[in-house]
mmCIF file of N, CA and C in Angstrom:
data_model
loop_
_atom_site.group_PDB
_atom_site.id
_atom_site.type_symbol
_atom_site.label_atom_id
_atom_site.label_comp_id
_atom_site.label_asym_id
_atom_site.label_seq_id
_atom_site.Cartn_x
_atom_site.Cartn_y
_atom_site.Cartn_z
ATOM 1 N N UNK A 103 83.761 52.407 98.055
ATOM 2 C CA UNK A 103 83.353 52.073 99.302
ATOM 3 C C UNK A 103 81.432 52.418 99.114
ATOM 4 N N UNK A 104 80.871 51.657 97.838
ATOM 5 C CA UNK A 104 79.415 51.978 97.610
ATOM 6 C C UNK A 104 78.913 51.200 98.516
ATOM 7 N N UNK A 105 77.508 51.533 98.873
ATOM 8 C CA UNK A 105 76.852 50.674 99.681
ATOM 9 C C UNK A 105 77.496 50.674 101.238
ATOM 10 N N UNK A 106 78.813 51.627 101.202
ATOM 11 C CA UNK A 106 78.583 51.442 103.157
ATOM 12 C C UNK A 106 78.093 53.478 103.273
ATOM 13 N N UNK A 107 77.635 52.829 104.492
ATOM 14 C CA UNK A 107 76.933 54.398 105.236
ATOM 15 C C UNK A 107 78.049 55.888 105.524
ATOM 16 N N UNK A 108 76.979 56.253 105.286
ATOM 17 C CA UNK A 108 77.921 57.948 105.356
ATOM 18 C C UNK A 108 78.546 58.043 106.426
ATOM 19 N N UNK A 109 77.657 57.641 107.724
ATOM 20 C CA UNK A 109 78.283 57.480 109.074
ATOM 21 C C UNK A 109 79.979 56.719 108.893
ATOM 22 N N UNK A 110 79.754 55.392 108.312
ATOM 23 C CA UNK A 110 80.784 54.410 108.353
ATOM 24 C C UNK A 110 82.118 55.597 107.853
ATOM 25 N N UNK A 111 81.522 56.461 106.878
ATOM 26 C CA UNK A 111 82.324 56.291 106.468
ATOM 27 C C UNK A 111 83.165 57.534 106.539
ATOM 28 N N UNK A 112 82.693 58.797 107.281
ATOM 29 C CA UNK A 112 83.106 59.981 107.586
ATOM 30 C C UNK A 112 84.162 59.220 109.204
ATOM 31 N N UNK A 113 83.920 58.953 109.861
ATOM 32 C CA UNK A 113 84.132 57.908 111.249
ATOM 33 C C UNK A 113 85.601 56.958 111.099
ATOM 34 N N UNK A 114 85.495 56.575 109.727
ATOM 35 C CA UNK A 114 87.355 56.170 108.129
ATOM 36 C C UNK A 114 87.769 56.874 108.422
ATOM 37 N N UNK A 115 87.612 58.450 107.738
ATOM 38 C CA UNK A 115 88.038 58.795 107.159
ATOM 39 C C UNK A 115 88.860 59.948 107.745
ATOM 40 N N UNK A 116 87.583 60.011 109.159
ATOM 41 C CA UNK A 116 88.499 60.981 110.231
ATOM 42 C C UNK A 116 89.117 60.671 111.516
ATOM 43 N N UNK A 117 89.277 59.513 111.330
ATOM 44 C CA UNK A 117 90.183 58.410 112.364
ATOM 45 C C UNK A 117 91.857 58.353 111.170
ATOM 46 N N UNK A 118 91.209 57.623 109.779
ATOM 47 C CA UNK A 118 92.925 57.716 109.324
ATOM 48 C C UNK A 118 93.538 58.459 108.848
ATOM 49 N N UNK A 119 92.952 60.598 108.580
ATOM 50 C CA UNK A 119 93.294 61.724 108.851
ATOM 51 C C UNK A 119 93.934 61.943 110.683
ATOM 52 N N UNK A 120 93.522 61.220 111.554
ATOM 53 C CA UNK A 120 93.664 61.657 112.498
ATOM 54 C C UNK A 120 95.161 60.355 112.756
ATOM 55 N N UNK A 121 95.714 59.728 112.703
ATOM 56 C CA UNK A 121 96.515 58.144 112.883
ATOM 57 C C UNK A 121 97.323 58.849 111.636
ATOM 58 N N UNK A 122 96.956 59.264 110.608
ATOM 59 C CA UNK A 122 98.191 60.193 109.097
ATOM 60 C C UNK A 122 98.644 61.178 110.074
ATOM 61 N N UNK A 123 97.790 62.273 110.872
ATOM 62 C CA UNK A 123 98.981 63.463 111.562
ATOM 63 C C UNK A 123 99.770 63.026 112.736
ATOM 64 N N UNK A 124 98.693 62.526 113.461
ATOM 65 C CA UNK A 124 100.080 62.393 114.128
ATOM 66 C C UNK A 124 101.084 61.392 113.219
ATOM 67 N N UNK A 125 101.427 61.045 112.685
ATOM 68 C CA UNK A 125 102.278 60.320 112.427
ATOM 69 C C UNK A 125 103.397 60.879 111.962
ATOM 70 N N UNK A 126 102.509 62.091 110.959
ATOM 71 C CA UNK A 126 103.572 62.779 110.310
ATOM 72 C C UNK A 126 104.719 63.505 111.434
ATOM 73 N N UNK A 127 103.333 63.905 113.027
ATOM 74 C CA UNK A 127 104.302 65.042 114.274
ATOM 75 C C UNK A 127 105.074 64.487 114.395
ATOM 76 N N UNK A 128 105.486 63.135 114.627
ATOM 77 C CA UNK A 128 106.364 62.051 115.088
ATOM 78 C C UNK A 128 107.229 62.038 114.210
ATOM 79 N N UNK A 129 107.059 61.592 113.131
ATOM 80 C CA UNK A 129 108.710 62.153 111.608
ATOM 81 C C UNK A 129 109.385 62.721 112.044
ATOM 82 N N UNK A 130 108.747 63.929 112.479
ATOM 83 C CA UNK A 130 108.799 65.507 112.615
ATOM 84 C C UNK A 130 109.778 66.161 113.497
ATOM 85 N N UNK A 131 108.995 65.249 114.360
ATOM 86 C CA UNK A 131 110.055 64.747 115.621
ATOM 87 C C UNK A 131 111.325 64.378 115.231
ATOM 88 N N UNK A 132 110.967 62.829 115.365
ATOM 89 C CA UNK A 132 112.468 62.167 115.097
ATOM 90 C C UNK A 132 113.083 62.463 114.523
ATOM 91 N N UNK A 133 113.233 63.432 112.885
ATOM 92 C CA UNK A 133 113.949 64.021 111.192
ATOM 93 C C UNK A 133 113.671 65.220 111.980
ATOM 94 N N UNK A 134 113.758 65.991 113.038
ATOM 95 C CA UNK A 134 114.088 67.215 112.262
ATOM 96 C C UNK A 134 114.920 67.673 113.856
ATOM 97 N N UNK A 135 114.028 67.513 115.111
ATOM 98 C CA UNK A 135 114.139 67.375 116.417
ATOM 99 C C UNK A 135 115.309 66.998 116.940
ATOM 100 N N UNK A 136 115.478 65.857 116.585
ATOM 101 C CA UNK A 136 116.458 65.341 117.194
ATOM 102 C C UNK A 136 118.045 65.497 116.788
ATOM 103 N N UNK A 137 117.931 65.319 115.658
ATOM 104 C CA UNK A 137 119.037 66.273 114.788
ATOM 105 C C UNK A 137 119.730 66.816 115.203
ATOM 106 N N UNK A 138 118.623 68.061 115.323
ATOM 107 C CA UNK A 138 119.119 69.924 116.051
ATOM 108 C C UNK A 138 119.457 69.682 117.333
ATOM 109 N N UNK A 139 119.158 68.224 118.059
ATOM 110 C CA UNK A 139 119.578 67.908 119.803
ATOM 111 C C UNK A 139 120.680 67.699 119.871
ATOM 112 N N UNK A 140 121.011 67.176 118.958
ATOM 113 C CA UNK A 140 122.781 66.431 118.967
ATOM 114 C C UNK A 140 124.033 66.833 119.180
ATOM 115 N N UNK A 141 123.592 68.318 119.138
ATOM 116 C CA UNK A 141 125.389 68.966 119.437
ATOM 117 C C UNK A 141 125.229 67.834 121.011
ATOM 118 N N UNK A 142 124.023 68.413 121.696
ATOM 119 C CA UNK A 142 124.356 68.837 123.260
ATOM 120 C C UNK A 142 124.476 66.637 123.300
ATOM 121 N N UNK A 143 125.213 65.892 122.843
ATOM 122 C CA UNK A 143 125.386 64.982 122.885
ATOM 123 C C UNK A 143 127.467 65.041 122.608
ATOM 124 N N UNK A 144 127.626 66.194 122.300
ATOM 125 C CA UNK A 144 129.208 66.800 121.938
ATOM 126 C C UNK A 144 130.133 65.638 123.037
ATOM 127 N N UNK A 145 129.557 65.923 123.332
ATOM 128 C CA UNK A 145 131.074 65.901 124.907
ATOM 129 C C UNK A 145 130.594 64.163 125.604
ATOM 130 N N UNK A 146 129.966 63.323 124.583
ATOM 131 C CA UNK A 146 130.227 62.002 125.091
ATOM 132 C C UNK A 146 130.603 60.677 123.717
ATOM 133 N N UNK A 147 131.605 60.386 124.806
ATOM 134 C CA UNK A 147 132.443 59.739 124.822
ATOM 135 C C UNK A 147 131.931 58.085 124.624
ATOM 136 N N UNK A 148 132.394 57.151 124.023
ATOM 137 C CA UNK A 148 132.567 55.615 124.215
ATOM 138 C C UNK A 148 133.462 55.481 124.199
ATOM 139 N N UNK A 149 134.251 55.026 125.510
ATOM 140 C CA UNK A 149 135.558 54.485 124.816
ATOM 141 C C UNK A 149 135.993 55.207 124.434
ATOM 142 N N UNK A 150 137.471 54.273 123.515
ATOM 143 C CA UNK A 150 138.029 55.093 123.208
ATOM 144 C C UNK A 150 138.127 55.743 121.627
ATOM 145 N N UNK A 151 136.287 54.934 121.265
ATOM 146 C CA UNK A 151 136.334 56.088 120.047
ATOM 147 C C UNK A 151 135.717 57.760 120.233
ATOM 148 N N UNK A 152 135.873 58.379 119.320
ATOM 149 C CA UNK A 152 135.869 59.816 119.859
ATOM 150 C C UNK A 152 134.330 59.858 119.409
ATOM 151 N N UNK A 153 134.145 61.578 119.348
ATOM 152 C CA UNK A 153 132.828 61.889 119.707
ATOM 153 C C UNK A 153 132.393 61.119 118.294
ATOM 154 N N UNK A 154 131.177 60.620 118.868
ATOM 155 C CA UNK A 154 129.897 60.010 117.663
ATOM 156 C C UNK A 154 128.821 60.106 117.825
ATOM 157 N N UNK A 155 128.841 61.646 117.916
ATOM 158 C CA UNK A 155 127.015 62.261 117.846
ATOM 159 C C UNK A 155 126.229 61.895 116.912
ATOM 160 N N UNK A 156 126.968 62.465 115.807
ATOM 161 C CA UNK A 156 126.978 62.763 114.596
ATOM 162 C C UNK A 156 125.732 61.820 114.136
ATOM 163 N N UNK A 157 126.678 59.854 114.433
ATOM 164 C CA UNK A 157 126.347 58.453 113.852
ATOM 165 C C UNK A 157 125.514 58.449 114.896
ATOM 166 N N UNK A 158 125.477 58.539 116.209
ATOM 167 C CA UNK A 158 124.206 58.138 117.625
ATOM 168 C C UNK A 158 123.711 58.798 116.408
ATOM 169 N N UNK A 159 122.991 59.702 116.542
ATOM 170 C CA UNK A 159 122.131 60.100 116.394
ATOM 171 C C UNK A 159 121.312 59.897 115.110
ATOM 172 N N UNK A 160 121.903 59.929 114.093
ATOM 173 C CA UNK A 160 121.407 59.409 112.782
ATOM 174 C C UNK A 160 120.894 57.374 113.125
ATOM 175 N N UNK A 161 122.125 56.966 113.294
ATOM 176 C CA UNK A 161 121.459 55.370 114.061
ATOM 177 C C UNK A 161 119.764 55.422 115.009
ATOM 178 N N UNK A 162 119.725 56.244 115.622
ATOM 179 C CA UNK A 162 118.516 56.513 115.680
ATOM 180 C C UNK A 162 117.641 57.221 115.515
ATOM 181 N N UNK A 163 118.091 58.090 114.698
ATOM 182 C CA UNK A 163 116.998 58.677 113.422
ATOM 183 C C UNK A 163 116.339 57.567 112.592
ATOM 184 N N UNK A 164 117.184 56.475 112.478
ATOM 185 C CA UNK A 164 116.746 55.862 111.731
ATOM 186 C C UNK A 164 116.149 54.137 111.976
ATOM 187 N N UNK A 165 116.769 53.735 113.194
ATOM 188 C CA UNK A 165 115.572 53.130 114.148
ATOM 189 C C UNK A 165 115.056 53.325 113.842
ATOM 190 N N UNK A 166 114.528 54.847 114.770
ATOM 191 C CA UNK A 166 113.287 55.725 115.036
ATOM 192 C C UNK A 166 111.768 55.693 113.993
ATOM 193 N N UNK A 167 112.553 55.517 112.860
ATOM 194 C CA UNK A 167 111.501 55.815 111.717
ATOM 195 C C UNK A 167 111.464 54.204 111.344
ATOM 196 N N UNK A 168 111.618 53.771 111.428
ATOM 197 C CA UNK A 168 111.377 52.324 110.757
ATOM 198 C C UNK A 168 110.317 51.792 112.308
ATOM 199 N N UNK A 169 110.541 51.795 113.226
ATOM 200 C CA UNK A 169 109.872 51.404 114.973
ATOM 201 C C UNK A 169 108.563 52.148 114.054
ATOM 202 N N UNK A 170 108.911 53.583 113.671
ATOM 203 C CA UNK A 170 106.840 54.298 113.212
ATOM 204 C C UNK A 170 106.417 53.988 112.239
ATOM 205 N N UNK A 171 106.999 53.105 111.394
ATOM 206 C CA UNK A 171 105.782 52.201 110.144
ATOM 207 C C UNK A 171 105.958 51.876 110.427
ATOM 208 N N UNK A 172 106.210 50.536 111.389
ATOM 209 C CA UNK A 172 105.515 49.271 111.358
ATOM 210 C C UNK A 172 104.852 49.100 112.174
ATOM 211 N N UNK A 173 104.363 50.532 114.137
ATOM 212 C CA UNK A 173 103.346 51.253 114.820
ATOM 213 C C UNK A 173 102.192 51.682 113.430
ATOM 214 N N UNK A 174 102.863 52.796 112.555
ATOM 215 C CA UNK A 174 101.924 53.207 111.749
ATOM 216 C C UNK A 174 100.601 52.014 110.778
ATOM 217 N N UNK A 175 101.802 50.611 110.591
ATOM 218 C CA UNK A 175 101.236 49.489 109.679
ATOM 219 C C UNK A 175 99.334 49.201 110.237
ATOM 220 N N UNK A 176 100.675 48.541 112.138
ATOM 221 C CA UNK A 176 99.726 48.105 113.378
ATOM 222 C C UNK A 176 98.390 49.133 113.953
ATOM 223 N N UNK A 177 98.870 50.222 113.838
ATOM 224 C CA UNK A 177 97.467 50.929 114.141
ATOM 225 C C UNK A 177 96.210 50.710 112.131
ATOM 226 N N UNK A 178 97.637 51.175 111.693
ATOM 227 C CA UNK A 178 95.903 51.005 110.383
ATOM 228 C C UNK A 178 95.176 49.742 110.102
ATOM 229 N N UNK A 179 96.126 48.323 110.522
ATOM 230 C CA UNK A 179 95.005 47.442 110.318
ATOM 231 C C UNK A 179 94.109 46.626 111.482
ATOM 232 N N UNK A 180 94.499 47.294 112.603
ATOM 233 C CA UNK A 180 93.693 47.371 113.655
ATOM 234 C C UNK A 180 92.178 48.132 113.426
ATOM 235 N N UNK A 181 92.122 49.784 112.626
ATOM 236 C CA UNK A 181 91.474 50.405 112.664
ATOM 237 C C UNK A 181 90.694 49.910 111.022
ATOM 238 N N UNK A 182 91.385 49.234 110.275
ATOM 239 C CA UNK A 182 90.682 48.022 108.882
ATOM 240 C C UNK A 182 89.594 47.719 109.697
ATOM 241 N N UNK A 183 90.399 46.329 110.766
ATOM 242 C CA UNK A 183 89.138 45.347 111.374
ATOM 243 C C UNK A 183 87.943 45.896 111.930
ATOM 244 N N UNK A 184 88.596 47.505 112.752
ATOM 245 C CA UNK A 184 87.434 47.972 113.308
ATOM 246 C C UNK A 184 86.766 47.919 112.634
ATOM 247 N N UNK A 185 86.612 48.390 110.815
ATOM 248 C CA UNK A 185 86.039 49.010 109.760
ATOM 249 C C UNK A 185 84.984 48.217 109.150
ATOM 250 N N UNK A 186 85.822 46.501 109.438
ATOM 251 C CA UNK A 186 85.630 45.520 108.814
ATOM 252 C C UNK A 186 84.015 45.528 110.312
ATOM 253 N N UNK A 187 84.227 45.006 111.501
ATOM 254 C CA UNK A 187 83.610 44.537 112.050
ATOM 255 C C UNK A 187 82.102 45.680 111.634
ATOM 256 N N UNK A 188 82.592 47.239 111.890
ATOM 257 C CA UNK A 188 81.319 48.230 111.673
ATOM 258 C C UNK A 188 80.799 47.500 110.814
ATOM 259 N N UNK A 189 80.777 47.282 109.018
ATOM 260 C CA UNK A 189 80.698 46.804 108.522
ATOM 261 C C UNK A 189 79.598 45.904 108.087
ATOM 262 N N UNK A 190 80.071 44.433 108.937
ATOM 263 C CA UNK A 190 79.434 43.194 109.076
ATOM 264 C C UNK A 190 78.355 43.231 110.823
ATOM 265 N N UNK A 191 78.323 44.222 110.955
ATOM 266 C CA UNK A 191 76.526 44.821 112.176
ATOM 267 C C UNK A 191 75.923 45.772 110.840
ATOM 268 N N UNK A 192 76.346 46.316 110.730
ATOM 269 C CA UNK A 192 75.686 46.860 109.873
ATOM 270 C C UNK A 192 75.202 48.255 110.085
ATOM 271 N N UNK A 193 76.570 48.862 110.475
ATOM 272 C CA UNK A 193 76.066 50.476 110.765
ATOM 273 C C UNK A 193 75.913 50.979 110.025
#
């Protein structure tokens, strides 16, 4: 990032750190808190199947993890576009 104003560098890295920290916190909730709460769904039965609380929880954690990855990528792309715009404006 040679030739980039210091203010733009500071803004960009502050935004990247904030986004990464939020994503990490979301992942902690998805990967740790949801599995801890899964015994609450122990009595839930779907049709003739036995209680599937662990399997359903695992599926939800995987799906939300994938959604989080795509959300992070989209937010980073938007942030990079804003950086490009700031660099073109010369700020």
